[in-house]
PDB file of C-alpha atoms and ligand atoms in Angstrom:
ATOM      1  CA  UNK A   1      15.382 -38.732  12.483  1.00 85.00           C
ATOM      2  CA  UNK A   2      16.541 -35.259  10.779  1.00 92.00           C
ATOM      3  CA  UNK A   3      19.538 -34.613   8.168  1.00 94.00           C
ATOM      4  CA  UNK A   4      22.787 -33.076   9.410  1.00 97.00           C
ATOM      5  CA  UNK A   5      23.247 -29.812   7.520  1.00 97.00           C
ATOM      6  CA  UNK A   6      25.309 -27.231  10.096  1.00 98.00           C
ATOM      7  CA  UNK A   7      28.497 -27.283  11.276  1.00 98.00           C
ATOM      8  CA  UNK A   8      29.269 -25.169  14.675  1.00 98.00           C
ATOM      9  CA  UNK A   9      33.076 -24.393  14.865  1.00 98.00           C
ATOM     10  CA  UNK A  10      33.738 -22.617  18.585  1.00 97.00           C
ATOM     11  CA  UNK A  11      37.183 -20.021  17.804  1.00 96.00           C
ATOM     12  CA  UNK A  12      36.895 -18.000  20.113  1.00 94.00           C
ATOM     13  CA  UNK A  13      39.350 -19.237  22.589  1.00 91.00           C
ATOM     14  CA  UNK A  14      43.182 -17.452  23.835  1.00 90.00           C
ATOM     15  CA  UNK A  15      45.024 -20.525  23.234  1.00 91.00           C
ATOM     16  CA  UNK A  16      47.170 -19.678  26.123  1.00 92.00           C
ATOM     17  CA  UNK A  17      49.577 -22.655  25.207  1.00 93.00           C
ATOM     18  CA  UNK A  18      50.644 -21.404  22.026  1.00 93.00           C
ATOM     19  CA  UNK A  19      51.511 -17.909  23.155  1.00 94.00           C
ATOM     20  CA  UNK A  20      52.902 -15.883  22.280  1.00 95.00           C
ATOM     21  CA  UNK A  21      51.991 -17.291  18.526  1.00 93.00           C
ATOM     22  CA  UNK A  22      48.833 -16.335  19.257  1.00 92.00           C
ATOM     23  CA  UNK A  23      48.833 -13.707  20.931  1.00 92.00           C
ATOM     24  CA  UNK A  24      47.372 -11.310  17.889  1.00 91.00           C
ATOM     25  CA  UNK A  25      47.379 -14.388  15.606  1.00 93.00           C
ATOM     26  CA  UNK A  26      44.170 -16.994  16.502  1.00 94.00           C
ATOM     27  CA  UNK A  27      45.889 -20.456  16.787  1.00 93.00           C
ATOM     28  CA  UNK A  28      42.816 -21.913  14.903  1.00 95.00           C
ATOM     29  CA  UNK A  29      44.925 -20.142  11.912  1.00 96.00           C
ATOM     30  CA  UNK A  30      48.169 -22.211  12.739  1.00 96.00           C
ATOM     31  CA  UNK A  31      49.215 -24.154   9.450  1.00 97.00           C
ATOM     32  CA  UNK A  32      48.912 -28.134   9.704  1.00 97.00           C
ATOM     33  CA  UNK A  33      51.947 -27.711   6.085  1.00 97.00           C
ATOM     34  CA  UNK A  34      49.920 -25.181   4.267  1.00 96.00           C
ATOM     35  CA  UNK A  35      46.616 -25.627   5.486  1.00 96.00           C
ATOM     36  CA  UNK A  36      45.008 -23.233   8.425  1.00 97.00           C
ATOM     37  CA  UNK A  37      43.711 -25.874  11.273  1.00 97.00           C
ATOM     38  CA  UNK A  38      40.274 -24.130  10.860  1.00 97.00           C
ATOM     39  CA  UNK A  39      40.355 -24.658   6.890  1.00 97.00           C
ATOM     40  CA  UNK A  40      40.876 -28.406   7.824  1.00 97.00           C
ATOM     41  CA  UNK A  41      37.564 -28.882   9.853  1.00 98.00           C
ATOM     42  CA  UNK A  42      35.296 -27.201   7.043  1.00 97.00           C
ATOM     43  CA  UNK A  43      37.110 -29.405   4.544  1.00 96.00           C
ATOM     44  CA  UNK A  44      35.656 -32.610   6.893  1.00 97.00           C
ATOM     45  CA  UNK A  45      32.706 -30.718   7.584  1.00 98.00           C
ATOM     46  CA  UNK A  46      31.932 -30.373   3.771  1.00 97.00           C
ATOM     47  CA  UNK A  47      32.957 -33.716   2.962  1.00 96.00           C
ATOM     48  CA  UNK A  48      30.701 -35.208   5.229  1.00 97.00           C
ATOM     49  CA  UNK A  49      27.795 -33.082   3.377  1.00 97.00           C
ATOM     50  CA  UNK A  50      27.318 -30.001   6.420  1.00 97.00           C
ATOM     51  CA  UNK A  51      26.272 -27.252   4.177  1.00 97.00           C
ATOM     52  CA  UNK A  52      25.645 -24.652   6.968  1.00 97.00           C
ATOM     53  CA  UNK A  53      28.738 -23.322   8.448  1.00 98.00           C
ATOM     54  CA  UNK A  54      28.876 -21.196  12.297  1.00 98.00           C
ATOM     55  CA  UNK A  55      31.787 -19.620  13.687  1.00 98.00           C
ATOM     56  CA  UNK A  56      32.087 -18.588  17.088  1.00 97.00           C
ATOM     57  CA  UNK A  57      34.964 -16.270  16.878  1.00 95.00           C
ATOM     58  CA  UNK A  58      35.696 -13.643  19.700  1.00 92.00           C
ATOM     59  CA  UNK A  59      37.872 -10.303  19.316  1.00 87.00           C
ATOM     60  CA  UNK A  60      41.100 -10.182  17.378  1.00 83.00           C
ATOM     61  CA  UNK A  61      39.997 -13.375  15.194  1.00 90.00           C
ATOM     62  CA  UNK A  62      38.260 -11.300  12.510  1.00 90.00           C
ATOM     63  CA  UNK A  63      41.034 -12.860  10.136  1.00 94.00           C
ATOM     64  CA  UNK A  64      39.444 -16.371  10.387  1.00 95.00           C
ATOM     65  CA  UNK A  65      36.433 -14.184   8.743  1.00 95.00           C
ATOM     66  CA  UNK A  66      38.471 -12.662   6.150  1.00 94.00           C
ATOM     67  CA  UNK A  67      39.843 -16.128   5.221  1.00 95.00           C
ATOM     68  CA  UNK A  68      37.129 -17.267   3.985  1.00 95.00           C
ATOM     69  CA  UNK A  69      36.172 -14.494   1.962  1.00 94.00           C
ATOM     70  CA  UNK A  70      37.599 -13.379  -1.103  1.00 92.00           C
ATOM     71  CA  UNK A  71      40.551 -11.915  -1.675  1.00 92.00           C
ATOM     72  CA  UNK A  72      39.911  -9.218  -4.534  1.00 92.00           C
ATOM     73  CA  UNK A  73      43.656  -8.055  -5.120  1.00 94.00           C
ATOM     74  CA  UNK A  74      44.897 -11.173  -4.381  1.00 94.00           C
ATOM     75  CA  UNK A  75      42.623 -13.057  -7.039  1.00 94.00           C
ATOM     76  CA  UNK A  76      43.848 -10.435  -9.338  1.00 94.00           C
ATOM     77  CA  UNK A  77      47.423 -10.429  -9.175  1.00 95.00           C
ATOM     78  CA  UNK A  78      47.088 -14.349  -9.777  1.00 94.00           C
ATOM     79  CA  UNK A  79      44.439 -13.487 -12.465  1.00 94.00           C
ATOM     80  CA  UNK A  80      47.564 -11.409 -14.263  1.00 95.00           C
ATOM     81  CA  UNK A  81      50.386 -14.432 -13.464  1.00 96.00           C
ATOM     82  CA  UNK A  82      48.179 -17.099 -15.085  1.00 94.00           C
ATOM     83  CA  UNK A  83      48.452 -18.829 -11.465  1.00 95.00           C
ATOM     84  CA  UNK A  84      45.313 -20.930 -12.941  1.00 94.00           C
ATOM     85  CA  UNK A  85      45.670 -23.383  -9.658  1.00 93.00           C
ATOM     86  CA  UNK A  86      46.074 -21.561  -7.195  1.00 93.00           C
ATOM     87  CA  UNK A  87      43.131 -19.552  -8.180  1.00 94.00           C
ATOM     88  CA  UNK A  88      41.302 -22.924  -8.190  1.00 94.00           C
ATOM     89  CA  UNK A  89      42.630 -24.211  -5.206  1.00 92.00           C
ATOM     90  CA  UNK A  90      41.042 -20.366  -3.335  1.00 93.00           C
ATOM     91  CA  UNK A  91      38.160 -20.819  -5.076  1.00 92.00           C
ATOM     92  CA  UNK A  92      37.239 -24.556  -3.892  1.00 92.00           C
ATOM     93  CA  UNK A  93      38.195 -23.713  -0.546  1.00 92.00           C
ATOM     94  CA  UNK A  94      35.390 -20.467   0.085  1.00 93.00           C
ATOM     95  CA  UNK A  95      31.845 -22.229   1.512  1.00 93.00           C
ATOM     96  CA  UNK A  96      29.218 -20.856  -0.828  1.00 91.00           C
ATOM     97  CA  UNK A  97      27.740 -17.608  -0.533  1.00 91.00           C
ATOM     98  CA  UNK A  98      25.433 -17.331   2.470  1.00 93.00           C
ATOM     99  CA  UNK A  99      26.630 -20.521   3.390  1.00 96.00           C
ATOM    100  CA  UNK A 100      28.831 -19.785   6.429  1.00 96.00           C
ATOM    101  CA  UNK A 101      27.672 -17.110   9.541  1.00 97.00           C
ATOM    102  CA  UNK A 102      29.723 -15.200  11.870  1.00 97.00           C
ATOM    103  CA  UNK A 103      28.949 -14.924  15.543  1.00 97.00           C
ATOM    104  CA  UNK A 104      30.505 -14.031  18.773  1.00 95.00           C
ATOM    105  CA  UNK A 105      31.250 -15.118  22.280  1.00 95.00           C
ATOM    106  CA  UNK A 106      31.768 -12.185  23.519  1.00 93.00           C
ATOM    107  CA  UNK A 107      34.028 -13.244  26.625  1.00 91.00           C
ATOM    108  CA  UNK A 108      35.695 -16.832  26.941  1.00 89.00           C
ATOM    109  CA  UNK A 109      33.427 -18.525  29.290  1.00 91.00           C
ATOM    110  CA  UNK A 110      33.970 -22.411  27.704  1.00 92.00           C
ATOM    111  CA  UNK A 111      33.343 -24.709  25.146  1.00 94.00           C
ATOM    112  CA  UNK A 112      29.443 -25.092  26.392  1.00 95.00           C
ATOM    113  CA  UNK A 113      29.165 -21.554  26.733  1.00 95.00           C
ATOM    114  CA  UNK A 114      30.475 -21.312  23.091  1.00 97.00           C
ATOM    115  CA  UNK A 115      28.478 -23.572  21.647  1.00 97.00           C
ATOM    116  CA  UNK A 116      25.303 -22.193  23.375  1.00 97.00           C
ATOM    117  CA  UNK A 117      26.022 -18.754  21.094  1.00 97.00           C
ATOM    118  CA  UNK A 118      25.505 -20.482  18.454  1.00 98.00           C
ATOM    119  CA  UNK A 119      21.965 -21.649  19.203  1.00 97.00           C
ATOM    120  CA  UNK A 120      20.030 -18.801  17.161  1.00 97.00           C
ATOM    121  CA  UNK A 121      21.671 -19.508  14.097  1.00 97.00           C
ATOM    122  CA  UNK A 122      21.371 -23.383  14.805  1.00 98.00           C
ATOM    123  CA  UNK A 123      17.768 -23.167  15.813  1.00 96.00           C
ATOM    124  CA  UNK A 124      15.846 -26.835  16.160  1.00 96.00           C
ATOM    125  CA  UNK A 125      17.954 -29.222  13.935  1.00 96.00           C
ATOM    126  CA  UNK A 126      20.528 -30.938  15.119  1.00 98.00           C
ATOM    127  CA  UNK A 127      24.302 -29.801  14.340  1.00 98.00           C
ATOM    128  CA  UNK A 128      27.663 -31.252  13.955  1.00 98.00           C
ATOM    129  CA  UNK A 129      30.215 -29.502  16.527  1.00 98.00           C
ATOM    130  CA  UNK A 130      34.000 -29.278  15.359  1.00 98.00           C
ATOM    131  CA  UNK A 131      36.422 -28.223  17.466  1.00 97.00           C
ATOM    132  CA  UNK A 132      38.887 -27.282  15.171  1.00 97.00           C
ATOM    133  CA  UNK A 133      42.083 -27.693  16.626  1.00 95.00           C
ATOM    134  CA  UNK A 134      41.908 -31.401  16.941  1.00 96.00           C
ATOM    135  CA  UNK A 135      42.713 -32.297  13.855  1.00 97.00           C
ATOM    136  CA  UNK A 136      41.442 -35.608  12.578  1.00 96.00           C
ATOM    137  CA  UNK A 137      43.820 -37.672  10.086  1.00 95.00           C
ATOM    138  CA  UNK A 138      41.243 -40.064   8.604  1.00 94.00           C
ATOM    139  CA  UNK A 139      39.683 -41.107   5.487  1.00 93.00           C
ATOM    140  CA  UNK A 140      36.969 -40.890   4.902  1.00 96.00           C
ATOM    141  CA  UNK A 141      36.767 -37.672   7.376  1.00 97.00           C
ATOM    142  CA  UNK A 142      36.010 -38.476  10.612  1.00 98.00           C
ATOM    143  CA  UNK A 143      32.717 -36.473  10.556  1.00 98.00           C
ATOM    144  CA  UNK A 144      31.277 -38.582   7.771  1.00 98.00           C
ATOM    145  CA  UNK A 145      32.159 -41.555   9.447  1.00 97.00           C
ATOM    146  CA  UNK A 146      30.482 -40.018  12.301  1.00 98.00           C
ATOM    147  CA  UNK A 147      27.107 -39.150  10.184  1.00 97.00           C
ATOM    148  CA  UNK A 148      27.100 -43.016   8.765  1.00 96.00           C
ATOM    149  CA  UNK A 149      26.934 -43.989  12.668  1.00 96.00           C
ATOM    150  CA  UNK A 150      23.894 -41.363  12.853  1.00 97.00           C
ATOM    151  CA  UNK A 151      22.333 -42.652  10.029  1.00 96.00           C
ATOM    152  CA  UNK A 152      22.467 -46.177  10.766  1.00 94.00           C
ATOM    153  CA  UNK A 153      21.601 -45.592  14.432  1.00 93.00           C
ATOM    154  CA  UNK A 154      18.123 -43.865  13.394  1.00 94.00           C
ATOM    155  CA  UNK A 155      19.296 -40.251  14.670  1.00 95.00           C
ATOM    156  CA  UNK A 156      20.403 -39.105  18.355  1.00 96.00           C
ATOM    157  CA  UNK A 157      23.917 -37.963  19.401  1.00 98.00           C
ATOM    158  CA  UNK A 158      26.788 -39.230  18.525  1.00 98.00           C
ATOM    159  CA  UNK A 159      30.359 -38.595  19.760  1.00 98.00           C
ATOM    160  CA  UNK A 160      33.838 -39.236  18.699  1.00 98.00           C
ATOM    161  CA  UNK A 161      36.461 -41.063  20.782  1.00 97.00           C
ATOM    162  CA  UNK A 162      40.048 -42.676  20.700  1.00 94.00           C
ATOM    163  CA  UNK A 163      41.913 -44.918  22.858  1.00 94.00           C
ATOM    164  CA  UNK A 164      44.629 -43.962  25.032  1.00 93.00           C
ATOM    165  CA  UNK A 165      46.691 -44.883  27.456  1.00 94.00           C
ATOM    166  CA  UNK A 166      45.174 -45.248  30.969  1.00 95.00           C
ATOM    167  CA  UNK A 167      47.296 -43.169  32.711  1.00 94.00           C
ATOM    168  CA  UNK A 168      46.392 -40.391  30.598  1.00 92.00           C
ATOM    169  CA  UNK A 169      42.678 -40.567  31.060  1.00 94.00           C
ATOM    170  CA  UNK A 170      42.333 -38.375  34.127  1.00 93.00           C
ATOM    171  CA  UNK A 171      42.650 -35.768  31.903  1.00 89.00           C
ATOM    172  CA  UNK A 172      39.834 -36.042  29.202  1.00 90.00           C
ATOM    173  CA  UNK A 173      36.370 -36.723  28.932  1.00 92.00           C
ATOM    174  CA  UNK A 174      35.907 -40.744  29.206  1.00 96.00           C
ATOM    175  CA  UNK A 175      33.007 -42.907  28.270  1.00 96.00           C
ATOM    176  CA  UNK A 176      31.840 -46.512  29.132  1.00 96.00           C
ATOM    177  CA  UNK A 177      30.768 -48.169  26.011  1.00 95.00           C
ATOM    178  CA  UNK A 178      28.352 -51.148  25.754  1.00 95.00           C
ATOM    179  CA  UNK A 179      26.382 -52.810  22.745  1.00 93.00           C
ATOM    180  CA  UNK A 180      29.234 -52.852  19.769  1.00 95.00           C
ATOM    181  CA  UNK A 181      28.549 -53.111  16.345  1.00 93.00           C
ATOM    182  CA  UNK A 182      32.101 -52.702  14.512  1.00 93.00           C
ATOM    183  CA  UNK A 183      33.253 -49.677  16.046  1.00 94.00           C
ATOM    184  CA  UNK A 184      30.578 -48.271  17.001  1.00 96.00           C
ATOM    185  CA  UNK A 185      29.060 -48.049  20.851  1.00 96.00           C
ATOM    186  CA  UNK A 186      26.274 -47.199  23.020  1.00 97.00           C
ATOM    187  CA  UNK A 187      27.262 -44.618  25.604  1.00 97.00           C
ATOM    188  CA  UNK A 188      26.103 -45.380  29.119  1.00 96.00           C
ATOM    189  CA  UNK A 189      27.775 -42.957  30.921  1.00 95.00           C
ATOM    190  CA  UNK A 190      30.128 -39.826  30.591  1.00 95.00           C
ATOM    191  CA  UNK A 191      32.768 -38.673  33.077  1.00 92.00           C
ATOM    192  CA  UNK A 192      35.087 -35.762  33.137  1.00 88.00           C
ATOM    193  CA  UNK A 193      38.610 -36.309  34.367  1.00 89.00           C
ATOM    194  CA  UNK A 194      38.024 -39.733  36.485  1.00 92.00           C
ATOM    195  CA  UNK A 195      41.116 -40.776  38.076  1.00 94.00           C
ATOM    196  CA  UNK A 196      42.286 -43.696  36.365  1.00 94.00           C
ATOM    197  CA  UNK A 197      40.700 -46.674  39.062  1.00 94.00           C
ATOM    198  CA  UNK A 198      37.172 -45.029  38.714  1.00 93.00           C
ATOM    199  CA  UNK A 199      37.663 -44.972  34.576  1.00 95.00           C
ATOM    200  CA  UNK A 200      35.008 -46.935  32.827  1.00 95.00           C
ATOM    201  CA  UNK A 201      37.300 -47.445  29.922  1.00 96.00           C
ATOM    202  CA  UNK A 202      40.116 -45.194  28.541  1.00 96.00           C
ATOM    203  CA  UNK A 203      38.084 -43.949  25.279  1.00 97.00           C
ATOM    204  CA  UNK A 204      38.199 -40.100  25.403  1.00 95.00           C
ATOM    205  CA  UNK A 205      36.062 -37.566  24.366  1.00 95.00           C
ATOM    206  CA  UNK A 206      38.158 -36.405  21.015  1.00 90.00           C
ATOM    207  CA  UNK A 207      36.622 -32.982  19.859  1.00 95.00           C
ATOM    208  CA  UNK A 208      33.950 -33.785  16.737  1.00 98.00           C
ATOM    209  CA  UNK A 209      29.963 -34.629  18.010  1.00 98.00           C
ATOM    210  CA  UNK A 210      26.533 -34.772  16.768  1.00 98.00           C
ATOM    211  CA  UNK A 211      24.196 -33.030  18.713  1.00 98.00           C
ATOM    212  CA  UNK A 212      20.087 -32.338  19.229  1.00 98.00           C
ATOM    213  CA  UNK A 213      19.092 -28.730  19.527  1.00 97.00           C
ATOM    214  CA  UNK A 214      17.942 -30.081  23.107  1.00 97.00           C
ATOM    215  CA  UNK A 215      21.686 -29.905  24.152  1.00 97.00           C
ATOM    216  CA  UNK A 216      21.017 -25.685  24.333  1.00 97.00           C
ATOM    217  CA  UNK A 217      18.567 -25.846  26.692  1.00 95.00           C
ATOM    218  CA  UNK A 218      20.568 -27.816  28.762  1.00 95.00           C
ATOM    219  CA  UNK A 219      23.916 -26.072  28.904  1.00 94.00           C
ATOM    220  CA  UNK A 220      21.102 -23.075  29.279  1.00 92.00           C
ATOM    221  CA  UNK A 221      20.771 -24.390  32.730  1.00 90.00           C
ATOM    222  CA  UNK A 222      24.415 -24.487  34.035  1.00 81.00           C
ATOM    223  CA  UNK A 223      26.694 -22.996  36.394  1.00 75.00           C
ATOM    224  CA  UNK A 224      29.809 -22.556  35.708  1.00 71.00           C
ATOM    225  CA  UNK A 225      32.278 -25.804  36.439  1.00 66.00           C
ATOM    226  CA  UNK A 226      35.736 -26.338  36.913  1.00 61.00           C
ATOM    227  CA  UNK A 227      37.637 -23.192  35.588  1.00 69.00           C
ATOM    228  CA  UNK A 228      35.021 -21.067  36.369  1.00 77.00           C
ATOM    229  CA  UNK A 229      34.053 -22.223  32.673  1.00 84.00           C
ATOM    230  CA  UNK A 230      30.503 -23.902  31.092  1.00 89.00           C
ATOM    231  CA  UNK A 231      31.564 -26.972  29.913  1.00 88.00           C
ATOM    232  CA  UNK A 232      29.906 -29.512  26.844  1.00 93.00           C
ATOM    233  CA  UNK A 233      30.284 -32.324  29.030  1.00 91.00           C
ATOM    234  CA  UNK A 234      28.387 -31.394  31.777  1.00 90.00           C
ATOM    235  CA  UNK A 235      25.097 -30.427  29.456  1.00 94.00           C
ATOM    236  CA  UNK A 236      25.465 -33.943  27.594  1.00 95.00           C
ATOM    237  CA  UNK A 237      25.679 -35.737  30.366  1.00 94.00           C
ATOM    238  CA  UNK A 238      22.112 -34.396  31.868  1.00 94.00           C
ATOM    239  CA  UNK A 239      21.130 -35.322  27.743  1.00 96.00           C
ATOM    240  CA  UNK A 240      21.605 -38.499  28.176  1.00 96.00           C
ATOM    241  CA  UNK A 241      18.759 -39.171  30.790  1.00 95.00           C
ATOM    242  CA  UNK A 242      16.475 -38.422  28.144  1.00 95.00           C
ATOM    243  CA  UNK A 243      18.128 -39.188  24.593  1.00 97.00           C
ATOM    244  CA  UNK A 244      20.016 -41.610  23.531  1.00 96.00           C
ATOM    245  CA  UNK A 245      24.022 -41.251  22.716  1.00 98.00           C
ATOM    246  CA  UNK A 246      25.739 -43.588  20.642  1.00 98.00           C
ATOM    247  CA  UNK A 247      30.012 -43.459  20.124  1.00 97.00           C
ATOM    248  CA  UNK A 248      32.266 -43.789  17.390  1.00 97.00           C
ATOM    249  CA  UNK A 249      35.982 -45.096  17.588  1.00 97.00           C
ATOM    250  CA  UNK A 250      36.744 -43.601  14.217  1.00 95.00           C
ATOM    251  CA  UNK A 251      39.337 -45.018  12.171  1.00 94.00           C
ATOM    252  CA  UNK A 252      41.942 -42.526  12.249  1.00 95.00           C
ATOM    253  CA  UNK A 253      44.595 -39.975  14.235  1.00 94.00           C
ATOM    254  CA  UNK A 254      43.876 -36.923  16.189  1.00 95.00           C
ATOM    255  CA  UNK A 255      46.487 -34.564  16.632  1.00 96.00           C
ATOM    256  CA  UNK A 256      45.668 -31.951  19.136  1.00 94.00           C
ATOM    257  CA  UNK A 257      46.790 -28.722  17.668  1.00 95.00           C
ATOM    258  CA  UNK A 258      46.290 -26.998  20.749  1.00 92.00           C
ATOM    259  CA  UNK A 259      49.089 -28.634  21.908  1.00 91.00           C
ATOM    260  CA  UNK A 260      52.806 -28.021  20.643  1.00 94.00           C
ATOM    261  CA  UNK A 261      53.342 -32.214  20.313  1.00 95.00           C
ATOM    262  CA  UNK A 262      50.109 -32.420  19.032  1.00 95.00           C
ATOM    263  CA  UNK A 263      50.685 -29.339  16.370  1.00 97.00           C
ATOM    264  CA  UNK A 264      54.534 -30.786  15.463  1.00 97.00           C
ATOM    265  CA  UNK A 265      53.190 -34.276  14.936  1.00 97.00           C
ATOM    266  CA  UNK A 266      50.671 -33.225  12.830  1.00 98.00           C
ATOM    267  CA  UNK A 267      52.693 -31.151  10.604  1.00 97.00           C
ATOM    268  CA  UNK A 268      55.319 -34.017  10.554  1.00 96.00           C
ATOM    269  CA  UNK A 269      52.328 -36.632   9.155  1.00 96.00           C
ATOM    270  CA  UNK A 270      50.515 -34.977   6.872  1.00 96.00           C
ATOM    271  CA  UNK A 271      53.940 -33.450   5.248  1.00 96.00           C
ATOM    272  CA  UNK A 272      54.864 -36.500   5.105  1.00 95.00           C
ATOM    273  CA  UNK A 273      51.273 -38.044   3.013  1.00 94.00           C
ATOM    274  CA  UNK A 274      51.914 -34.673   0.804  1.00 94.00           C
ATOM    275  CA  UNK A 275      53.066 -36.395  -2.927  1.00 93.00           C
ATOM    276  CA  UNK A 276      54.216 -33.120  -4.004  1.00 93.00           C
ATOM    277  CA  UNK A 277      56.605 -32.681  -0.570  1.00 91.00           C
ATOM    278  CA  UNK A 278      57.050 -36.378   1.180  1.00 81.00           C
ATOM    279  CA  UNK A 279      59.939 -37.872  -0.876  1.00 89.00           C
ATOM    280  CA  UNK A 280      61.841 -34.227   0.016  1.00 94.00           C
ATOM    281  CA  UNK A 281      60.340 -33.804   3.672  1.00 95.00           C
ATOM    282  CA  UNK A 282      61.314 -37.553   4.256  1.00 94.00           C
ATOM    283  CA  UNK A 283      65.002 -36.189   3.418  1.00 95.00           C
ATOM    284  CA  UNK A 284      65.033 -33.149   5.160  1.00 95.00           C
ATOM    285  CA  UNK A 285      63.177 -34.901   8.870  1.00 94.00           C
ATOM    286  CA  UNK A 286      66.415 -37.644   8.117  1.00 94.00           C
ATOM    287  CA  UNK A 287      68.889 -35.336   7.873  1.00 94.00           C
ATOM    288  CA  UNK A 288      67.708 -33.196  10.823  1.00 94.00           C
ATOM    289  CA  UNK A 289      67.517 -36.424  12.974  1.00 93.00           C
ATOM    290  CA  UNK A 290      70.965 -37.317  11.954  1.00 93.00           C
ATOM    291  CA  UNK A 291      72.461 -34.575  13.176  1.00 93.00           C
ATOM    292  CA  UNK A 292      70.467 -34.003  16.180  1.00 90.00           C
ATOM    293  CA  UNK A 293      72.061 -37.507  17.450  1.00 85.00           C
ATOM    294  CA  UNK A 294      69.235 -39.892  15.980  1.00 79.00           C
ATOM    295  CA  UNK A 295      66.323 -41.176  16.877  1.00 77.00           C
TER     296      UNK A 295
HETATM  297  P1  UTP B   1      40.548 -24.920  24.136  1.00 58.71           P
HETATM  298  O1  UTP B   1      39.992 -25.252  25.510  1.00 58.71           O
HETATM  299  O2  UTP B   1      41.251 -25.967  23.499  1.00 58.71           O
HETATM  300  O3  UTP B   1      40.641 -23.872  23.630  1.00 58.71           O
HETATM  301  O4  UTP B   1      39.447 -24.918  23.741  1.00 58.71           O
HETATM  302  P2  UTP B   1      41.877 -22.641  24.289  1.00 58.71           P
HETATM  303  O5  UTP B   1      40.904 -22.504  25.808  1.00 58.71           O
HETATM  304  O6  UTP B   1      42.360 -21.713  24.014  1.00 58.71           O
HETATM  305  O7  UTP B   1      43.490 -23.017  24.707  1.00 58.71           O
HETATM  306  P3  UTP B   1      44.289 -22.946  25.782  1.00 58.71           P
HETATM  307  O8  UTP B   1      44.317 -23.933  26.988  1.00 58.71           O
HETATM  308  O9  UTP B   1      43.996 -21.423  26.315  1.00 58.71           O
HETATM  309  O10 UTP B   1      45.426 -22.895  25.091  1.00 58.71           O
HETATM  310  C1  UTP B   1      39.053 -25.876  22.576  1.00 58.71           C
HETATM  311  C2  UTP B   1      38.118 -25.483  20.746  1.00 58.71           C
HETATM  312  O11 UTP B   1      37.075 -24.516  21.712  1.00 58.71           O
HETATM  313  C3  UTP B   1      36.928 -22.686  21.667  1.00 58.71           C
HETATM  314  C4  UTP B   1      38.832 -22.732  21.105  1.00 58.71           C
HETATM  315  O12 UTP B   1      38.887 -21.911  20.599  1.00 58.71           O
HETATM  316  C5  UTP B   1      39.407 -23.726  20.337  1.00 58.71           C
HETATM  317  O13 UTP B   1      38.822 -24.057  19.085  1.00 58.71           O
HETATM  318  N1  UTP B   1      36.629 -22.608  22.979  1.00 58.71           N
HETATM  319  C6  UTP B   1      37.319 -23.091  23.892  1.00 58.71           C
HETATM  320  C7  UTP B   1      35.528 -21.376  22.454  1.00 58.71           C
HETATM  321  O14 UTP B   1      35.421 -20.640  21.344  1.00 58.71           O
HETATM  322  N2  UTP B   1      35.625 -20.340  23.939  1.00 58.71           N
HETATM  323  C8  UTP B   1      36.170 -20.693  24.753  1.00 58.71           C
HETATM  324  O15 UTP B   1      35.470 -20.607  25.639  1.00 58.71           O
HETATM  325  C9  UTP B   1      37.022 -21.751  25.365  1.00 58.71           C
END
């Protein structure tokens, strides 16, 4: 069983649900309070012991690379002004020298294709895959919880799932679960966007994966599916014929920050929890709600 030391962050999507904000700004740089969602995903990966961060970027995404670099003018100014807390924070957020790699997906041909673009950087190791626009609010972080399952089950592939209302299962990838131990289970099947009456459960695949490198060969075999895109679920379904897949109903809440309601909800939830903002924000929120007819 090999440890998980690399993580892939696909950030080449067009973010069409967030136009016009995402015309020039990558959606992964939208902030939850004051942290870009891509930074939250990197924080989660570091907490889980990841040592190498692989970003699959596209055109107009250069600012993500800049975000994970030093900013000499800014740092010099902060130093001159004695702003050591801000300087320390910037320093802490940076991956170490040589720990970040960037590759390009030249065309947004789907998530599966974006992952495949990382194959040379990942090599023959198992790796974590984090969709940065899915913000997981969890302690310990979602990926940490998944790595605990990976270790306990002796390797294989792991997918984080969450429960949704039954009338929503037709929008997601859904898993069939058996052999529960605590909140972890064996995945017996996966179905992409099943109608409610054919869904094996209401547990949806939610944006965090641990995958074995054999997934790359499965992606390579694929013809474009729904919407002309190369999907990751199809490749996982084929890999399941040969390898174990475990699921974890992780402890925490998922916010889909690629969607407006998810993004706004994440901002409210994270702001309410911040010791430096919580009380003031709660009062501000109450005033806003009162002046808009209450809840
Ligand atoms: P989404 O489907 O949520 O991203 O993909 P999108 O296509 O940018 O969103 P909309 O629907 O147009 O608003 C989940 C993650 O996968 C990346 C996205 O950047 C996002 O982080 N992705 C998606 C790629 O890197 N390449 C792709 O071809 C598709």
